[in-house]
PDB file of C-alpha atoms and ligand atoms in Angstrom:
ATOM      1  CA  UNK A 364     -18.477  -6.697  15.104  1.00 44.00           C
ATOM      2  CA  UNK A 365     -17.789  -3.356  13.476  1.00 57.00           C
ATOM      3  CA  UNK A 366     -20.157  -1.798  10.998  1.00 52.00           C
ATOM      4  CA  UNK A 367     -23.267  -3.951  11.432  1.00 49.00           C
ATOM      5  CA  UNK A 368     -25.360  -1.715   9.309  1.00 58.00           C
ATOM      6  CA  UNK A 369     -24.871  -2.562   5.416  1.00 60.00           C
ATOM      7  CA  UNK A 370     -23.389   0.046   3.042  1.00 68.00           C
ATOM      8  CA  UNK A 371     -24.999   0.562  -0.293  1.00 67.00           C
ATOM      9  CA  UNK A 372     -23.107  -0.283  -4.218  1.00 74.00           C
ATOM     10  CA  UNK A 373     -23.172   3.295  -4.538  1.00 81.00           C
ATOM     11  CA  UNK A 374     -20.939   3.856  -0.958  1.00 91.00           C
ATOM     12  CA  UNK A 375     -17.217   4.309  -1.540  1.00 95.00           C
ATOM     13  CA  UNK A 376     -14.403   2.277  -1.238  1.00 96.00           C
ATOM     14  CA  UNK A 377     -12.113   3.279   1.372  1.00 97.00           C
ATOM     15  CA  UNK A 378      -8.514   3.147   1.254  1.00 98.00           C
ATOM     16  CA  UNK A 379      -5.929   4.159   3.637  1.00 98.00           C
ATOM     17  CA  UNK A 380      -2.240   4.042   4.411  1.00 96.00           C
ATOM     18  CA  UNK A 381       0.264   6.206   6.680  1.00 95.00           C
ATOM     19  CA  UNK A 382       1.161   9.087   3.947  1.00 91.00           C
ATOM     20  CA  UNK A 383       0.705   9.567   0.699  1.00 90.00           C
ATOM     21  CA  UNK A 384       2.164   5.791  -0.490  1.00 91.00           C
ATOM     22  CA  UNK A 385      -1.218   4.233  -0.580  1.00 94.00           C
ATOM     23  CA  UNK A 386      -2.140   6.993  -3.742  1.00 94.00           C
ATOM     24  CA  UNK A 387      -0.150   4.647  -5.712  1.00 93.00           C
ATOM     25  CA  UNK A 388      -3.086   1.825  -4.759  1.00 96.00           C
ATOM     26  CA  UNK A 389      -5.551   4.688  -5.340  1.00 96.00           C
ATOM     27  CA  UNK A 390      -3.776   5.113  -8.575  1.00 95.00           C
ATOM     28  CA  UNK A 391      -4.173   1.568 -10.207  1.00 95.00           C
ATOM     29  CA  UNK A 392      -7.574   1.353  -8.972  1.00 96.00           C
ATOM     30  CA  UNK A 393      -8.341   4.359 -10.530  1.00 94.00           C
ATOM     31  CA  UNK A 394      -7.491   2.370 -13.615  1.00 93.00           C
ATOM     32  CA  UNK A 395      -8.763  -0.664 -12.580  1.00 94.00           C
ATOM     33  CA  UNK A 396     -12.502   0.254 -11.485  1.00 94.00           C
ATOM     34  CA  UNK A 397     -13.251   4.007 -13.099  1.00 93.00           C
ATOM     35  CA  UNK A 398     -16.751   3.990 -11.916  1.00 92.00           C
ATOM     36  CA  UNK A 399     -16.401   3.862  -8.266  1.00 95.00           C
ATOM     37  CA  UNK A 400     -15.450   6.541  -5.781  1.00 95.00           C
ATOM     38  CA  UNK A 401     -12.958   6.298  -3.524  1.00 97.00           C
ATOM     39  CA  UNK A 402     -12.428   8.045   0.260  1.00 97.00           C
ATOM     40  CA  UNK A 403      -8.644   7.681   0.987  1.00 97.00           C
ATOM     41  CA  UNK A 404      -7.512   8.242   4.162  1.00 97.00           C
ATOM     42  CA  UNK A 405      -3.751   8.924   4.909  1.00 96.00           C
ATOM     43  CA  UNK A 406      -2.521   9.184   8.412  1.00 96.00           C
ATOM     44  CA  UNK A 407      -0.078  12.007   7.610  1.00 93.00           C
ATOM     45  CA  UNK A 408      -0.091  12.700  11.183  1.00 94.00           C
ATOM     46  CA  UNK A 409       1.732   9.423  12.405  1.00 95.00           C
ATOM     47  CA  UNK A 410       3.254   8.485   9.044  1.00 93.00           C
ATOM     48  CA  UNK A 411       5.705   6.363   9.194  1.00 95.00           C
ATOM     49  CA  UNK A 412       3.999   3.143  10.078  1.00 97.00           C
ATOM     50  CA  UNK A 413       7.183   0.838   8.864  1.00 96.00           C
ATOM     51  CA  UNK A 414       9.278   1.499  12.076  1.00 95.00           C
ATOM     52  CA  UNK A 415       6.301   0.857  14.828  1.00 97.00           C
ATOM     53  CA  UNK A 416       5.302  -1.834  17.134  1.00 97.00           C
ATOM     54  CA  UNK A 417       2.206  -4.385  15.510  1.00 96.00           C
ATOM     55  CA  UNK A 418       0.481  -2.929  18.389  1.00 97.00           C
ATOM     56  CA  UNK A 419       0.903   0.662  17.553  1.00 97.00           C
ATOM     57  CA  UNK A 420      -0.136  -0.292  13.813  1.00 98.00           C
ATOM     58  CA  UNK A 421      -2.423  -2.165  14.732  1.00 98.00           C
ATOM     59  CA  UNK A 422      -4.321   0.463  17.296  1.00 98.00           C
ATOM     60  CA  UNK A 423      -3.762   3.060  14.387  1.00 98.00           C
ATOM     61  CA  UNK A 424      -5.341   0.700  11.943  1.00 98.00           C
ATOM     62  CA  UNK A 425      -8.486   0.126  13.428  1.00 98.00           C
ATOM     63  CA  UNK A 426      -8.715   4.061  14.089  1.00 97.00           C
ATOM     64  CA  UNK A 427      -8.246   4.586  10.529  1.00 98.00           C
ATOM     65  CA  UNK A 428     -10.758   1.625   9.700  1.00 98.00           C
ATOM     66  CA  UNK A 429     -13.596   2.831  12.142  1.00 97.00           C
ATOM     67  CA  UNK A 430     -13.041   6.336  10.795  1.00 97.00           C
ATOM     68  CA  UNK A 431     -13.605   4.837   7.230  1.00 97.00           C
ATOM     69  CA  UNK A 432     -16.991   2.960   8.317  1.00 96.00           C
ATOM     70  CA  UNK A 433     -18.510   6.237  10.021  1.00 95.00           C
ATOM     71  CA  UNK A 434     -17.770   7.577   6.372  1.00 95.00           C
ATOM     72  CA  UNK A 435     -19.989   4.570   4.652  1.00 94.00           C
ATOM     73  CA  UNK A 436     -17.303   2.551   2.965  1.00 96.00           C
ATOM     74  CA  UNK A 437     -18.228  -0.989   1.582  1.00 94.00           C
ATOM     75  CA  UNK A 438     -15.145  -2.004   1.512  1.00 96.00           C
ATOM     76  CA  UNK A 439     -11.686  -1.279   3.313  1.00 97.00           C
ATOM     77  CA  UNK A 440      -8.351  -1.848   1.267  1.00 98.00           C
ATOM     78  CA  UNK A 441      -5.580  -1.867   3.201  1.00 98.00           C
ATOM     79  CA  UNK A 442      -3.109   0.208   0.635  1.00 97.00           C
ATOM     80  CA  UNK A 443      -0.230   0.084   3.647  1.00 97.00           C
ATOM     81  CA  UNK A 444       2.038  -3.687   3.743  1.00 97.00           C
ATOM     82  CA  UNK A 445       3.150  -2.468   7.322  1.00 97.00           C
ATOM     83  CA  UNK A 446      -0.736  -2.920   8.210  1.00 98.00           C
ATOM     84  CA  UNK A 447      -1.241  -5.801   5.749  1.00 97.00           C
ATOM     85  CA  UNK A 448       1.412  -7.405   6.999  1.00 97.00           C
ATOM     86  CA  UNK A 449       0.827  -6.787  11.202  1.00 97.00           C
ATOM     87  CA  UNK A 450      -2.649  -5.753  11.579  1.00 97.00           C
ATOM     88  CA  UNK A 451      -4.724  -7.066   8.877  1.00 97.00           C
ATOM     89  CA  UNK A 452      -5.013 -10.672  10.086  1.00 95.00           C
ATOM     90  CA  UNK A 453      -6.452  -9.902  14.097  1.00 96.00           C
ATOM     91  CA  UNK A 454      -8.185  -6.805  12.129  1.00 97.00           C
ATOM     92  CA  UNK A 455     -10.478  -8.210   9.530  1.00 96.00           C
ATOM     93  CA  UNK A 456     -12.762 -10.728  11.511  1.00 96.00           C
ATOM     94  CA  UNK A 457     -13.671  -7.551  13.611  1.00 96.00           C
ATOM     95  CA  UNK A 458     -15.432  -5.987  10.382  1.00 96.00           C
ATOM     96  CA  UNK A 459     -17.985  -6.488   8.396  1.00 93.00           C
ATOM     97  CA  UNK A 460     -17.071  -5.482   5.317  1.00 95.00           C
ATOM     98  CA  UNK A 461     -14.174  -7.105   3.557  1.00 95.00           C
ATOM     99  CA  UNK A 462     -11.304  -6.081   4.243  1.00 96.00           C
ATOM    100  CA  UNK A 463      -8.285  -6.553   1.345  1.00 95.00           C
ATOM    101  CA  UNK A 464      -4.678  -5.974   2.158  1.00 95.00           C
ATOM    102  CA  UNK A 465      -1.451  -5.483  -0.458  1.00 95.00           C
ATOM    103  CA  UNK A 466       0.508  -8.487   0.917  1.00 94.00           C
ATOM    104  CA  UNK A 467      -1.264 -11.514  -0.769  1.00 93.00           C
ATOM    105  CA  UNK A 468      -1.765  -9.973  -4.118  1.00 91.00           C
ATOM    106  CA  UNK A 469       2.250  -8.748  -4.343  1.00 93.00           C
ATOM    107  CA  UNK A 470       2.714 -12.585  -3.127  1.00 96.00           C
ATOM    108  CA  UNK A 471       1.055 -14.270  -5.432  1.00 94.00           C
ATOM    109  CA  UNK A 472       2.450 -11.920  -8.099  1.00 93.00           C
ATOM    110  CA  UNK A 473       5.944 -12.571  -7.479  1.00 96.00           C
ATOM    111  CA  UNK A 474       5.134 -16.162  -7.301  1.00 97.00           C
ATOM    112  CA  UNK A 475       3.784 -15.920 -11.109  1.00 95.00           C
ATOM    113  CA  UNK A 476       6.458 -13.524 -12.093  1.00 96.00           C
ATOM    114  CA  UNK A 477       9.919 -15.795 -11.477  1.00 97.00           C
ATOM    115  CA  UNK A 478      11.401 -18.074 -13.453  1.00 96.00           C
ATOM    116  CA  UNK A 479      14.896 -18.622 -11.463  1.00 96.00           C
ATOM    117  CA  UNK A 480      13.000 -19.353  -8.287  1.00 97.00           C
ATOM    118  CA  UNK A 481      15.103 -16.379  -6.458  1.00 97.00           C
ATOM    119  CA  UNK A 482      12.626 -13.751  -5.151  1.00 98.00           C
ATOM    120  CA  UNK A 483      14.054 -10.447  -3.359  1.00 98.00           C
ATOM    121  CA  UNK A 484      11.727  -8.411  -0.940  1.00 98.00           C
ATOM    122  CA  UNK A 485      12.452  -4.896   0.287  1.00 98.00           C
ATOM    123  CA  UNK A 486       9.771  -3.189   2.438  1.00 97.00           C
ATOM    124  CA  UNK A 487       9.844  -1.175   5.702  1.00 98.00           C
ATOM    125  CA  UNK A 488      11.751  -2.599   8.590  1.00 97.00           C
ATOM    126  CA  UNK A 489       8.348  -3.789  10.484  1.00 97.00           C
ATOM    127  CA  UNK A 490       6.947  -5.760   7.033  1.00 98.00           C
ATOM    128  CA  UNK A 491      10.203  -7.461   6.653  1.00 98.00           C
ATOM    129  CA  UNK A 492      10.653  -8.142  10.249  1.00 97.00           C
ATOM    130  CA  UNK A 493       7.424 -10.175  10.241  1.00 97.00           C
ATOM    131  CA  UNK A 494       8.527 -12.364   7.072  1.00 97.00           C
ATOM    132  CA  UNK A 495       4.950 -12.053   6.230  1.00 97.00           C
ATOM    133  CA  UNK A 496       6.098 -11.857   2.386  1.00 97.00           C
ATOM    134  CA  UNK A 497       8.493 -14.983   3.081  1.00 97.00           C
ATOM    135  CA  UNK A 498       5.835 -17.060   4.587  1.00 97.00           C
ATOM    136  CA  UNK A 499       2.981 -16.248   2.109  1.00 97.00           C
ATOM    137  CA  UNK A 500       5.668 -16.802  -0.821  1.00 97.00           C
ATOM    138  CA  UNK A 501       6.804 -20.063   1.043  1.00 96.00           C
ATOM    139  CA  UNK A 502       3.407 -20.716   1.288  1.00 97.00           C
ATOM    140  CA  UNK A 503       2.402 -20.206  -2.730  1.00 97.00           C
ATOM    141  CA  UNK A 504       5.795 -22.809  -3.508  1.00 97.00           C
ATOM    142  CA  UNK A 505       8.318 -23.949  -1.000  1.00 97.00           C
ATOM    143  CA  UNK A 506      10.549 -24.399  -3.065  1.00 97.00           C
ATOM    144  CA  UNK A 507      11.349 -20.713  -4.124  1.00 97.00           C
ATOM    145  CA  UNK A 508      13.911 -18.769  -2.238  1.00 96.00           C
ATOM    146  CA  UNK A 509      13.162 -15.594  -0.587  1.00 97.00           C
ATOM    147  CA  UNK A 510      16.128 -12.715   0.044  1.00 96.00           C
ATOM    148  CA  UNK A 511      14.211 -10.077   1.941  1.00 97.00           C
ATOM    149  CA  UNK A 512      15.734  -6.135   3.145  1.00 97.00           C
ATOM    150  CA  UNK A 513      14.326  -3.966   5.554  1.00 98.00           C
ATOM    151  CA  UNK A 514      14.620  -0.302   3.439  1.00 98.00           C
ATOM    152  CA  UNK A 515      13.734   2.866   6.533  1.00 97.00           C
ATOM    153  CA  UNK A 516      15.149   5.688   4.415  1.00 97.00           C
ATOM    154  CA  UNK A 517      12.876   5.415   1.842  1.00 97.00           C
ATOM    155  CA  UNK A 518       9.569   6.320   2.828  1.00 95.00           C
ATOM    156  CA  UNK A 519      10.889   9.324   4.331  1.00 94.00           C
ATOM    157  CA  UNK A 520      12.737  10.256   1.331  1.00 95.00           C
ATOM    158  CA  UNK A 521       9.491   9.762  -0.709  1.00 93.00           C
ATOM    159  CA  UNK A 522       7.460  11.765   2.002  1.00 90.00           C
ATOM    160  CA  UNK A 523       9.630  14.723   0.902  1.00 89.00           C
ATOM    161  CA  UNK A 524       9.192  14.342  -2.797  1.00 90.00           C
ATOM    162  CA  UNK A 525      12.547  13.180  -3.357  1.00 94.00           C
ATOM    163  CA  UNK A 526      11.494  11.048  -6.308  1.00 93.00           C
ATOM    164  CA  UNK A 527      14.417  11.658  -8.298  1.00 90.00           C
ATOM    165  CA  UNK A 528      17.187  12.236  -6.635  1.00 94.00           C
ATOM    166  CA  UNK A 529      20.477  11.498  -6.350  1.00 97.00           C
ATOM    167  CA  UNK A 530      20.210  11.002  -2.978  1.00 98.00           C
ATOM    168  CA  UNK A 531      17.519   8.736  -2.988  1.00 98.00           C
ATOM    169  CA  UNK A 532      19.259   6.895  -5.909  1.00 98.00           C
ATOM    170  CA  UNK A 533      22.486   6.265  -4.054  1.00 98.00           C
ATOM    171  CA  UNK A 534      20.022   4.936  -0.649  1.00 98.00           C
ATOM    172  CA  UNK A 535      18.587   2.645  -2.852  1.00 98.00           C
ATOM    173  CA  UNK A 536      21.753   1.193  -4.805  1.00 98.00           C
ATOM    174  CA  UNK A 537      23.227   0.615  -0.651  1.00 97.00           C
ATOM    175  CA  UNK A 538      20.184  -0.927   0.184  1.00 98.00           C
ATOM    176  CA  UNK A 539      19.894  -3.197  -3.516  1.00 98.00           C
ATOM    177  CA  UNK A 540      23.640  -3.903  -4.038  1.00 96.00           C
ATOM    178  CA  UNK A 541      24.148  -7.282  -1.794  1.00 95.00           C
ATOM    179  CA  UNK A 542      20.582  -8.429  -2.906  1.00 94.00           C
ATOM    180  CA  UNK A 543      21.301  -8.028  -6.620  1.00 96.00           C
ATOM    181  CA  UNK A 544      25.206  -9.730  -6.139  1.00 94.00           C
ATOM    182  CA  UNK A 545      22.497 -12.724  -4.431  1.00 89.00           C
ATOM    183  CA  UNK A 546      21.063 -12.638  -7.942  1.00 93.00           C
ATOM    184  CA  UNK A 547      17.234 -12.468  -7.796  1.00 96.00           C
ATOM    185  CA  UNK A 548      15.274 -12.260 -11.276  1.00 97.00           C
ATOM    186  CA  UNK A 549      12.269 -11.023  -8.902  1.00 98.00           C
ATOM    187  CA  UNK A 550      11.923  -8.117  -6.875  1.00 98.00           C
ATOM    188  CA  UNK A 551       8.746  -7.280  -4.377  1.00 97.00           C
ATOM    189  CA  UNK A 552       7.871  -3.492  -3.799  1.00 96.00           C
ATOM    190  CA  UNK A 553       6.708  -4.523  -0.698  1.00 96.00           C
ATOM    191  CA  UNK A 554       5.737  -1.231   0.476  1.00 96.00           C
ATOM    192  CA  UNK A 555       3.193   1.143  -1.331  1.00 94.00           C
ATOM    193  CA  UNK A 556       5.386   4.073  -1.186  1.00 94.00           C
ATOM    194  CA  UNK A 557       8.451   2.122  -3.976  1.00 96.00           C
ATOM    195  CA  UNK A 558       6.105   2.379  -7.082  1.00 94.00           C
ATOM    196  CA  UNK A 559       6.769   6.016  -6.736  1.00 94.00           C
ATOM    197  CA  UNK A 560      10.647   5.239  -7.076  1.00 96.00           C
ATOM    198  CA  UNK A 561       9.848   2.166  -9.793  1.00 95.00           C
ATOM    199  CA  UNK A 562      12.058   4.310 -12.560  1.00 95.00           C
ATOM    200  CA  UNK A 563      14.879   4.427 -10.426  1.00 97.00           C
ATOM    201  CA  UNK A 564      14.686   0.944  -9.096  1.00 98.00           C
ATOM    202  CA  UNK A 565      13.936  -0.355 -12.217  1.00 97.00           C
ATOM    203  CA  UNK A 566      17.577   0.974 -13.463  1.00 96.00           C
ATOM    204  CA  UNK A 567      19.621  -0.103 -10.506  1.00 97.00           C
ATOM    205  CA  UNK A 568      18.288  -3.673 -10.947  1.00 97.00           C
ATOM    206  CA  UNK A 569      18.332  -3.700 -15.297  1.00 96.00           C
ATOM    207  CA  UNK A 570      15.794  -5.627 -17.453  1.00 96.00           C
ATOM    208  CA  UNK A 571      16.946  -9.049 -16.012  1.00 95.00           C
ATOM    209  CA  UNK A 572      14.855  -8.144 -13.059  1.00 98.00           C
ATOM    210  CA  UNK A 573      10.735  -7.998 -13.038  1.00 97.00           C
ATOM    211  CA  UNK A 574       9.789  -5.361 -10.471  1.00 97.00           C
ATOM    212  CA  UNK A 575       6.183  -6.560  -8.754  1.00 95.00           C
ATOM    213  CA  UNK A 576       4.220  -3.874  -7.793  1.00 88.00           C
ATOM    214  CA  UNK A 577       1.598  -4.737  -5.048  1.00 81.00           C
ATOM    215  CA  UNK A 578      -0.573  -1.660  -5.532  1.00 85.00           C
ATOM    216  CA  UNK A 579      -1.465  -2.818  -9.128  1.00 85.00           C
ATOM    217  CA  UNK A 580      -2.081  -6.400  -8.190  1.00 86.00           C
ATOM    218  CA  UNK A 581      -4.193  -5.436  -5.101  1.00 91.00           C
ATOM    219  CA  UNK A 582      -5.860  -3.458  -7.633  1.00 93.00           C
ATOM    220  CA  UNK A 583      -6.780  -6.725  -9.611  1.00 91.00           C
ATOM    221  CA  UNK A 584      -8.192  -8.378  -6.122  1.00 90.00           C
ATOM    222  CA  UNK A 585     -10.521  -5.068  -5.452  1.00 94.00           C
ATOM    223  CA  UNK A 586     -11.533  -5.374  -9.036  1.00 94.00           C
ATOM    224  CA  UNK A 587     -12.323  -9.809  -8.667  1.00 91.00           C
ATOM    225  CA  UNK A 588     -14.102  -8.840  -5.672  1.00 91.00           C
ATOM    226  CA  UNK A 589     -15.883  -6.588  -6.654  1.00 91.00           C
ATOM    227  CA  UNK A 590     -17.001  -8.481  -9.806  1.00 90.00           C
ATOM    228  CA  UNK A 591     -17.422 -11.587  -8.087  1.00 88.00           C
ATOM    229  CA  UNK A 592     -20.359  -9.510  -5.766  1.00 79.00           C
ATOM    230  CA  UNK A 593     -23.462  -8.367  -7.540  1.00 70.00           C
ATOM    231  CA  UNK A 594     -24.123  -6.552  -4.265  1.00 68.00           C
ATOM    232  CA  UNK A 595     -20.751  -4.557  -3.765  1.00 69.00           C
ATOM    233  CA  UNK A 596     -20.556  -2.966  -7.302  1.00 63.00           C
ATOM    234  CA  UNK A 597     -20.949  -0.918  -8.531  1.00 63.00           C
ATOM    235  CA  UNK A 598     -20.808   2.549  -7.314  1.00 65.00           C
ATOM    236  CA  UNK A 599     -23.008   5.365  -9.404  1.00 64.00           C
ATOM    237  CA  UNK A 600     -20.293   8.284  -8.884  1.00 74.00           C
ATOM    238  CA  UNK A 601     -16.990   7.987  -9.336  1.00 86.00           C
ATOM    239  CA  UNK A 602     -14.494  10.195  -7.743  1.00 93.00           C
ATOM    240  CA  UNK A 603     -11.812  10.431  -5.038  1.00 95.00           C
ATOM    241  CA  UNK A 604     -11.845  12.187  -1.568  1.00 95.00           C
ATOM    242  CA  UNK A 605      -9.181  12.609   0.771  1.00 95.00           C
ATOM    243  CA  UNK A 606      -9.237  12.880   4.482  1.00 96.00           C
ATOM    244  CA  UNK A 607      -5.519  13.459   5.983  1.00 96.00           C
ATOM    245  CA  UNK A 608      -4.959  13.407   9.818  1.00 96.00           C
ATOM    246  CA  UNK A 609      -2.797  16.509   9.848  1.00 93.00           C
ATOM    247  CA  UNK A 610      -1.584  18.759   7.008  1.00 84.00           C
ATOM    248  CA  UNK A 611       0.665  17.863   4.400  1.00 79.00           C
ATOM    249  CA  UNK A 612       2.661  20.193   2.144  1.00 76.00           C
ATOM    250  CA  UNK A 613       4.111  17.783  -0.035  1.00 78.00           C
ATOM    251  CA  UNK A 614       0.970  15.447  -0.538  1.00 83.00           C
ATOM    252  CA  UNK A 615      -1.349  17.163  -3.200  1.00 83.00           C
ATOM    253  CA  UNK A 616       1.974  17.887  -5.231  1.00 82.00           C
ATOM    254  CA  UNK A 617       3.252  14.449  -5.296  1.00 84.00           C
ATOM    255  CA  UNK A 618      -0.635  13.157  -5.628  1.00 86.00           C
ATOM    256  CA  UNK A 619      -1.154  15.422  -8.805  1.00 85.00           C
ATOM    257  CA  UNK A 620       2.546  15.811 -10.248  1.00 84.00           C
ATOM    258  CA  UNK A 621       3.897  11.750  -9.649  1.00 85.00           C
ATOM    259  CA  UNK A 622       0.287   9.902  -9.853  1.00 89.00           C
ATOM    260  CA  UNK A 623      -1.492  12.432 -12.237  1.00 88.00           C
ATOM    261  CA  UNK A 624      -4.626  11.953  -9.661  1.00 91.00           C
ATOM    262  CA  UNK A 625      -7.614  14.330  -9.766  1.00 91.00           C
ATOM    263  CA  UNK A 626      -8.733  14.861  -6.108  1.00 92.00           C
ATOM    264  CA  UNK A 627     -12.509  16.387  -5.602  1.00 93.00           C
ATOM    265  CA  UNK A 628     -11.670  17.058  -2.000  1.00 92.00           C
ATOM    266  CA  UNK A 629      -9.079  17.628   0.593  1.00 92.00           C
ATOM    267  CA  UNK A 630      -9.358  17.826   4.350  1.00 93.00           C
ATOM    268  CA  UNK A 631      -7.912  17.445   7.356  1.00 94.00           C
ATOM    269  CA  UNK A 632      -9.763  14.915  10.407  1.00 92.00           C
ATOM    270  CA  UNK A 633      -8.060  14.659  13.518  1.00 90.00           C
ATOM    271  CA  UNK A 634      -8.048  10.770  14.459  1.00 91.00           C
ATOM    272  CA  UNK A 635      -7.048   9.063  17.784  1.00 83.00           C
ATOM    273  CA  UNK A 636      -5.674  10.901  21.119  1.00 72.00           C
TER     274      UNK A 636
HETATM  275  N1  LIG B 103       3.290   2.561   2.609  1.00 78.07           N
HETATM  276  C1  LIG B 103       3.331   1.767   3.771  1.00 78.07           C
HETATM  277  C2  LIG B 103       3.730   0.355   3.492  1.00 78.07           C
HETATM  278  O1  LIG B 103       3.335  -0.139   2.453  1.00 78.07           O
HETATM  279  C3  LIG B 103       3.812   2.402   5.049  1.00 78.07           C
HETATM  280  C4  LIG B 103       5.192   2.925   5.095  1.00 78.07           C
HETATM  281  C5  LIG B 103       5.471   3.580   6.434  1.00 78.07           C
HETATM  282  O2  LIG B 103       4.631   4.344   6.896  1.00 78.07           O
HETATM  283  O3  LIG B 103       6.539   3.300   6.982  1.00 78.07           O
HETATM  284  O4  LIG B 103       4.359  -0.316   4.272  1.00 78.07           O
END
């Protein structure tokens, strides 16, 4: 068992993902739970997760996870569906503080959200290759149907700040085209990088189409958790730290600019081999 010793309300929560998609977790709990302070981690040195082996995300996810119990977190949110979706499941018995990942949340979310019973999925190629969505959908109602696509451009494209861009614009109409002729009146952002493209999406797919975000409703499950456990909340100082595993040009300007965050610290912690 990892992290025997217990962490105080006043510890952080710790967050972490592959880049800088995760912020938009960090973003809605920002909203969410104001109080607390957060210690994000993003692996900026391995980033992307979405085309790797579950072993691979798996070995990086428990580096990132030990890394964020040496720092004192109480808690570990998984703001990363690649992880949620491969690692998350063989990862969270090992710890003992809860761990909460993106994938139920957006699940259950979509679930509420359709009314045709057609639900569309896009996430990285690893999440969608695992049907972990499809399965946790399936398992929510059996009878809704499930069009998933496996989107690899995208995180890089978002990596670079191309956030509105024509480019990006014309990836994502290729990659939403056959889905939308399908006709969904659902679609899962099943990767935590897409809220930063939800504008753009949001146009290609027209008001006829809800757009579920996971990062806001795995802000919600933090939030019930946290609520539900007299002895997890609440934290004294809020705030938000930010370890990276390698530098990052693009990450405070897309952190500040996109997700108006305030960051009280910035710094780079080698992780792994
Ligand atoms: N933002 C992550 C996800 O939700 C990881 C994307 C990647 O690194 O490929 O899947």
């Amino acid at each position: 068992m990892t992290g025997s010793s217990r962490p105080s309300n006043s510890a952080p929560i710790g967050v972490f993902d592959s880049g800088i998609g995760g912020l938009t977790v960090v973003s809605e709990l920002r909203r969410a739970i104001p109080h607390e302070r957060i210690l994000y981690v993003g692996d900026t040195a391995r980033v992307p997760y979405g085309g790797k082996s579950a072993e691979t995300v798996t070995r990086y996810s428990r580096e990132i996870s030990d890394l964020l119990l040496i720092e004192g977190a109480k808690m570990i949110v998984v703001a990363c569906n690649t992880a949620s979706a491969l690692a998350v499941p063989s990862l969270a018995p090992d710890y003992s503080v809860p761990m909460i990942g993106v994938l139920e949340p957006g699940a259950a979310a979509a679930v509420k959200a359709t009314r045709s019973g057609r639900i569309g999925v896009i996430g990285t190629r690893a999440t969608i290759a695992s049907q972990a969505y499809t399965k946790a959908i399936e398992q929510l109602n059996p009878e809704l149907s499930v069009n998933t696509i496996a989107c690899p451009l995208l995180v890089p494209l978002i990596e670079e700040g191309l956030l509105d861009d024509e480019i990006t614009e014309a990836v994502l109409r290729r990659y939403l085209t056959p889905m939308l002729a399908g006709g969904i009146d659902t679609l899962v952002l099943g990767c935590t990088h897409y809220p930063l493209l939800k504008g753009v999406i949001g146009r290609i797919c027209g008001p006829g189409v809800s757009l579920v975000d996971s990062a806001e409703n795995c802000a919600l499950a933090v939030k019930e958790l946290l609520d539900s456990d007299p002895a997890k909340g609440s934290s004294t100082s809020s705030g938000l730290d930010i370890l990276l595993t390698d530098c990052s040009e693009g990450f405070l300007r897309i952190a500040e600019k996109s997700l108006a965050l305030t960051i009280d610290s910035l710094s780079v912690r080698r992780v792994g081999n």
